[in-house]
mmCIF file with all atom_site columns, C-alpha atoms in Angstrom:
data_model
loop_
_atom_site.group_PDB
_atom_site.id
_atom_site.type_symbol
_atom_site.label_atom_id
_atom_site.label_alt_id
_atom_site.label_comp_id
_atom_site.label_asym_id
_atom_site.label_entity_id
_atom_site.label_seq_id
_atom_site.pdbx_PDB_ins_code
_atom_site.Cartn_x
_atom_site.Cartn_y
_atom_site.Cartn_z
_atom_site.occupancy
_atom_site.B_iso_or_equiv
_atom_site.pdbx_formal_charge
_atom_site.auth_seq_id
_atom_site.auth_comp_id
_atom_site.auth_asym_id
_atom_site.auth_atom_id
_atom_site.pdbx_PDB_model_num
ATOM 1   C CA . MET N 1 1   ? -67.609 108.297 -33.728 1.00 0.00 ? 1035 MET N CA 1
ATOM 2   C CA . GLN N 1 2   ? -65.729 105.310 -35.039 1.00 0.00 ? 1036 GLN N CA 1
ATOM 3   C CA . GLN N 1 3   ? -64.937 104.026 -38.513 1.00 0.00 ? 1037 GLN N CA 1
ATOM 4   C CA . ILE N 1 4   ? -66.263 100.591 -39.434 1.00 0.00 ? 1038 ILE N CA 1
ATOM 5   C CA . GLN N 1 5   ? -64.996 98.588  -42.393 1.00 0.00 ? 1039 GLN N CA 1
ATOM 6   C CA . PRO N 1 6   ? -67.501 97.103  -44.865 1.00 0.00 ? 1040 PRO N CA 1
ATOM 7   C CA . HIS N 1 7   ? -66.682 93.489  -43.971 1.00 0.00 ? 1041 HIS N CA 1
ATOM 8   C CA . GLU N 1 8   ? -67.057 94.298  -40.258 1.00 0.00 ? 1042 GLU N CA 1
ATOM 9   C CA . LEU N 1 9   ? -70.521 95.764  -40.841 1.00 0.00 ? 1043 LEU N CA 1
ATOM 10  C CA . ALA N 1 10  ? -71.543 92.767  -42.964 1.00 0.00 ? 1044 ALA N CA 1
ATOM 11  C CA . GLU N 1 11  ? -70.417 90.372  -40.217 1.00 0.00 ? 1045 GLU N CA 1
ATOM 12  C CA . TRP N 1 12  ? -72.165 92.425  -37.520 1.00 0.00 ? 1046 TRP N CA 1
ATOM 13  C CA . LEU N 1 13  ? -75.446 92.557  -39.449 1.00 0.00 ? 1047 LEU N CA 1
ATOM 14  C CA . GLY N 1 14  ? -75.292 88.849  -40.256 1.00 0.00 ? 1048 GLY N CA 1
ATOM 15  C CA . ARG N 1 15  ? -74.448 87.832  -36.697 1.00 0.00 ? 1049 ARG N CA 1
ATOM 16  C CA . GLN N 1 16  ? -77.256 89.866  -35.144 1.00 0.00 ? 1050 GLN N CA 1
ATOM 17  C CA . ARG N 1 17  ? -79.863 88.712  -37.671 1.00 0.00 ? 1051 ARG N CA 1
ATOM 18  C CA . GLU N 1 18  ? -78.877 85.064  -37.153 1.00 0.00 ? 1052 GLU N CA 1
ATOM 19  C CA . ARG N 1 19  ? -79.315 85.406  -33.407 1.00 0.00 ? 1053 ARG N CA 1
ATOM 20  C CA . GLY N 1 20  ? -82.724 87.008  -33.822 1.00 0.00 ? 1054 GLY N CA 1
ATOM 21  C CA . GLU N 1 21  ? -82.069 89.473  -31.018 1.00 0.00 ? 1055 GLU N CA 1
ATOM 22  C CA . GLY N 1 22  ? -84.512 92.019  -32.356 1.00 0.00 ? 1056 GLY N CA 1
ATOM 23  C CA . ASP N 1 23  ? -83.759 95.571  -33.369 1.00 0.00 ? 1057 ASP N CA 1
ATOM 24  C CA . ALA N 1 24  ? -81.905 96.537  -30.187 1.00 0.00 ? 1058 ALA N CA 1
ATOM 25  C CA . GLY N 1 25  ? -78.805 94.541  -31.121 1.00 0.00 ? 1059 GLY N CA 1
ATOM 26  C CA . ILE N 1 26  ? -78.870 95.266  -34.837 1.00 0.00 ? 1060 ILE N CA 1
ATOM 27  C CA . PRO N 1 27  ? -77.167 98.455  -35.956 1.00 0.00 ? 1061 PRO N CA 1
ATOM 28  C CA . LEU N 1 28  ? -79.350 101.034 -37.659 1.00 0.00 ? 1062 LEU N CA 1
ATOM 29  C CA . VAL N 1 29  ? -77.821 101.638 -41.076 1.00 0.00 ? 1063 VAL N CA 1
ATOM 30  C CA . LEU N 1 30  ? -78.564 105.281 -41.867 1.00 0.00 ? 1064 LEU N CA 1
ATOM 31  C CA . ASP N 1 31  ? -78.106 106.049 -45.558 1.00 0.00 ? 1065 ASP N CA 1
ATOM 32  C CA . VAL N 1 32  ? -77.639 109.800 -46.012 1.00 0.00 ? 1066 VAL N CA 1
ATOM 33  C CA . ARG N 1 33  ? -77.281 109.807 -49.804 1.00 0.00 ? 1067 ARG N CA 1
ATOM 34  C CA . GLU N 1 34  ? -79.697 111.477 -52.219 1.00 0.00 ? 1068 GLU N CA 1
ATOM 35  C CA . ASP N 1 35  ? -82.737 109.682 -53.644 1.00 0.00 ? 1069 ASP N CA 1
ATOM 36  C CA . TRP N 1 36  ? -81.125 109.116 -57.048 1.00 0.00 ? 1070 TRP N CA 1
ATOM 37  C CA . GLU N 1 37  ? -78.104 107.460 -55.409 1.00 0.00 ? 1071 GLU N CA 1
ATOM 38  C CA . LEU N 1 38  ? -80.289 105.081 -53.446 1.00 0.00 ? 1072 LEU N CA 1
ATOM 39  C CA . ARG N 1 39  ? -81.874 103.822 -56.670 1.00 0.00 ? 1073 ARG N CA 1
ATOM 40  C CA . ILE N 1 40  ? -78.437 102.627 -57.815 1.00 0.00 ? 1074 ILE N CA 1
ATOM 41  C CA . CYS N 1 41  ? -77.483 100.591 -54.757 1.00 0.00 ? 1075 CYS N CA 1
ATOM 42  C CA . ARG N 1 42  ? -78.463 100.246 -51.106 1.00 0.00 ? 1076 ARG N CA 1
ATOM 43  C CA . ILE N 1 43  ? -77.827 98.105  -48.045 1.00 0.00 ? 1077 ILE N CA 1
ATOM 44  C CA . ASP N 1 44  ? -80.912 96.027  -47.256 1.00 0.00 ? 1078 ASP N CA 1
ATOM 45  C CA . GLY N 1 45  ? -82.854 97.317  -44.279 1.00 0.00 ? 1079 GLY N CA 1
ATOM 46  C CA . SER N 1 46  ? -81.220 100.740 -44.235 1.00 0.00 ? 1080 SER N CA 1
ATOM 47  C CA . LEU N 1 47  ? -83.085 103.880 -43.208 1.00 0.00 ? 1081 LEU N CA 1
ATOM 48  C CA . HIS N 1 48  ? -82.859 106.565 -45.883 1.00 0.00 ? 1082 HIS N CA 1
ATOM 49  C CA . ILE N 1 49  ? -82.665 110.166 -44.710 1.00 0.00 ? 1083 ILE N CA 1
ATOM 50  C CA . PRO N 1 50  ? -80.731 112.438 -47.091 1.00 0.00 ? 1084 PRO N CA 1
ATOM 51  C CA . MET N 1 51  ? -78.053 114.479 -45.332 1.00 0.00 ? 1085 MET N CA 1
ATOM 52  C CA . GLN N 1 52  ? -79.922 117.752 -45.862 1.00 0.00 ? 1086 GLN N CA 1
ATOM 53  C CA . GLN N 1 53  ? -82.973 116.329 -44.037 1.00 0.00 ? 1087 GLN N CA 1
ATOM 54  C CA . VAL N 1 54  ? -81.261 114.830 -40.974 1.00 0.00 ? 1088 VAL N CA 1
ATOM 55  C CA . VAL N 1 55  ? -81.942 117.828 -38.726 1.00 0.00 ? 1089 VAL N CA 1
ATOM 56  C CA . GLN N 1 56  ? -85.634 117.992 -39.650 1.00 0.00 ? 1090 GLN N CA 1
ATOM 57  C CA . ARG N 1 57  ? -86.117 114.209 -39.419 1.00 0.00 ? 1091 ARG N CA 1
ATOM 58  C CA . PHE N 1 58  ? -83.908 113.680 -36.355 1.00 0.00 ? 1092 PHE N CA 1
ATOM 59  C CA . ASP N 1 59  ? -86.721 112.052 -34.340 1.00 0.00 ? 1093 ASP N CA 1
ATOM 60  C CA . GLU N 1 60  ? -86.988 109.223 -36.901 1.00 0.00 ? 1094 GLU N CA 1
ATOM 61  C CA . ILE N 1 61  ? -83.517 108.007 -35.911 1.00 0.00 ? 1095 ILE N CA 1
ATOM 62  C CA . ASP N 1 62  ? -83.549 105.343 -33.187 1.00 0.00 ? 1096 ASP N CA 1
ATOM 63  C CA . ARG N 1 63  ? -80.637 106.494 -31.038 1.00 0.00 ? 1097 ARG N CA 1
ATOM 64  C CA . SER N 1 64  ? -81.002 103.524 -28.675 1.00 0.00 ? 1098 SER N CA 1
ATOM 65  C CA . ARG N 1 65  ? -79.361 101.378 -31.367 1.00 0.00 ? 1099 ARG N CA 1
ATOM 66  C CA . PRO N 1 66  ? -75.837 101.584 -32.742 1.00 0.00 ? 1100 PRO N CA 1
ATOM 67  C CA . ILE N 1 67  ? -75.980 103.821 -35.832 1.00 0.00 ? 1101 ILE N CA 1
ATOM 68  C CA . VAL N 1 68  ? -73.844 103.235 -38.915 1.00 0.00 ? 1102 VAL N CA 1
ATOM 69  C CA . CYS N 1 69  ? -73.936 106.184 -41.310 1.00 0.00 ? 1103 CYS N CA 1
ATOM 70  C CA . VAL N 1 70  ? -73.436 105.537 -45.023 1.00 0.00 ? 1104 VAL N CA 1
ATOM 71  C CA . CYS N 1 71  ? -72.911 107.718 -48.089 1.00 0.00 ? 1105 CYS N CA 1
ATOM 72  C CA . HIS N 1 72  ? -71.068 107.297 -51.402 1.00 0.00 ? 1106 HIS N CA 1
ATOM 73  C CA . HIS N 1 73  ? -67.451 107.513 -50.184 1.00 0.00 ? 1107 HIS N CA 1
ATOM 74  C CA . GLY N 1 74  ? -67.769 108.252 -46.457 1.00 0.00 ? 1108 GLY N CA 1
ATOM 75  C CA . MET N 1 75  ? -67.494 112.031 -46.204 1.00 0.00 ? 1109 MET N CA 1
ATOM 76  C CA . ARG N 1 76  ? -71.145 113.095 -45.868 1.00 0.00 ? 1110 ARG N CA 1
ATOM 77  C CA . SER N 1 77  ? -71.822 110.167 -43.562 1.00 0.00 ? 1111 SER N CA 1
ATOM 78  C CA . MET N 1 78  ? -68.889 111.167 -41.343 1.00 0.00 ? 1112 MET N CA 1
ATOM 79  C CA . GLN N 1 79  ? -70.410 114.628 -40.910 1.00 0.00 ? 1113 GLN N CA 1
ATOM 80  C CA . VAL N 1 80  ? -73.795 113.109 -40.025 1.00 0.00 ? 1114 VAL N CA 1
ATOM 81  C CA . ALA N 1 81  ? -72.202 110.646 -37.576 1.00 0.00 ? 1115 ALA N CA 1
ATOM 82  C CA . MET N 1 82  ? -70.421 113.532 -35.843 1.00 0.00 ? 1116 MET N CA 1
ATOM 83  C CA . PHE N 1 83  ? -73.695 115.515 -35.711 1.00 0.00 ? 1117 PHE N CA 1
ATOM 84  C CA . LEU N 1 84  ? -75.509 112.540 -34.152 1.00 0.00 ? 1118 LEU N CA 1
ATOM 85  C CA . GLN N 1 85  ? -72.737 112.088 -31.613 1.00 0.00 ? 1119 GLN N CA 1
ATOM 86  C CA . GLN N 1 86  ? -72.968 115.768 -30.647 1.00 0.00 ? 1120 GLN N CA 1
ATOM 87  C CA . ARG N 1 87  ? -76.708 115.244 -30.135 1.00 0.00 ? 1121 ARG N CA 1
ATOM 88  C CA . GLY N 1 88  ? -76.210 112.361 -27.713 1.00 0.00 ? 1122 GLY N CA 1
ATOM 89  C CA . ALA N 1 89  ? -75.996 109.249 -29.874 1.00 0.00 ? 1123 ALA N CA 1
ATOM 90  C CA . THR N 1 90  ? -73.261 107.320 -28.082 1.00 0.00 ? 1124 THR N CA 1
ATOM 91  C CA . ARG N 1 91  ? -72.691 104.485 -30.563 1.00 0.00 ? 1125 ARG N CA 1
ATOM 92  C CA . THR N 1 92  ? -72.117 106.107 -33.942 1.00 0.00 ? 1126 THR N CA 1
ATOM 93  C CA . TYR N 1 93  ? -70.053 104.703 -36.783 1.00 0.00 ? 1127 TYR N CA 1
ATOM 94  C CA . ASN N 1 94  ? -69.088 105.820 -40.261 1.00 0.00 ? 1128 ASN N CA 1
ATOM 95  C CA . LEU N 1 95  ? -68.845 103.199 -43.005 1.00 0.00 ? 1129 LEU N CA 1
ATOM 96  C CA . ALA N 1 96  ? -65.267 103.612 -44.227 1.00 0.00 ? 1130 ALA N CA 1
ATOM 97  C CA . GLY N 1 97  ? -65.243 104.102 -47.984 1.00 0.00 ? 1131 GLY N CA 1
ATOM 98  C CA . GLY N 1 98  ? -69.032 104.332 -48.098 1.00 0.00 ? 1132 GLY N CA 1
ATOM 99  C CA . ILE N 1 99  ? -71.321 102.341 -50.358 1.00 0.00 ? 1133 ILE N CA 1
ATOM 100 C CA . ASP N 1 100 ? -68.524 102.259 -52.940 1.00 0.00 ? 1134 ASP N CA 1
ATOM 101 C CA . ALA N 1 101 ? -66.347 100.179 -50.599 1.00 0.00 ? 1135 ALA N CA 1
ATOM 102 C CA . TRP N 1 102 ? -69.390 98.070  -49.610 1.00 0.00 ? 1136 TRP N CA 1
ATOM 103 C CA . ALA N 1 103 ? -70.033 97.253  -53.289 1.00 0.00 ? 1137 ALA N CA 1
ATOM 104 C CA . ARG N 1 104 ? -66.384 96.412  -53.954 1.00 0.00 ? 1138 ARG N CA 1
ATOM 105 C CA . GLN N 1 105 ? -65.774 94.349  -50.800 1.00 0.00 ? 1139 GLN N CA 1
ATOM 106 C CA . VAL N 1 106 ? -69.126 92.884  -49.724 1.00 0.00 ? 1140 VAL N CA 1
ATOM 107 C CA . ASP N 1 107 ? -71.865 93.069  -52.349 1.00 0.00 ? 1141 ASP N CA 1
ATOM 108 C CA . PRO N 1 108 ? -70.668 92.813  -55.958 1.00 0.00 ? 1142 PRO N CA 1
ATOM 109 C CA . ALA N 1 109 ? -74.315 92.955  -57.120 1.00 0.00 ? 1143 ALA N CA 1
ATOM 110 C CA . CYS N 1 110 ? -74.386 96.548  -55.887 1.00 0.00 ? 1144 CYS N CA 1
ATOM 111 C CA . ALA N 1 111 ? -73.688 98.840  -58.851 1.00 0.00 ? 1145 ALA N CA 1
ATOM 112 C CA . LEU N 1 112 ? -70.758 101.229 -58.734 1.00 0.00 ? 1146 LEU N CA 1
ATOM 113 C CA . TYR N 1 113 ? -71.222 104.859 -59.703 1.00 0.00 ? 1147 TYR N CA 1
#
């Protein structure tokens, strides 16, 4: 599991979408926050599976793609990224600083909480 900075994720998502390489090259952004948190701010195109549901909904996660886990500040998402890695996902990342850092560094329209 690696850490990825918000600006690095933004560049990666933008680059892959511009190339039109399909889903295989685009990282799966897995948002593990609670429903109420998602209503405040989210990264477009992210898959929402709250941390407490990851085990039960494991099959919904496309492990053939790079997976970037996201939460509020990066702690819950780090635990999920480590879990996914232990279950065979070879390209797992944790968004350093979480959605809070994303809002501050990449998307100022994203509300802070």
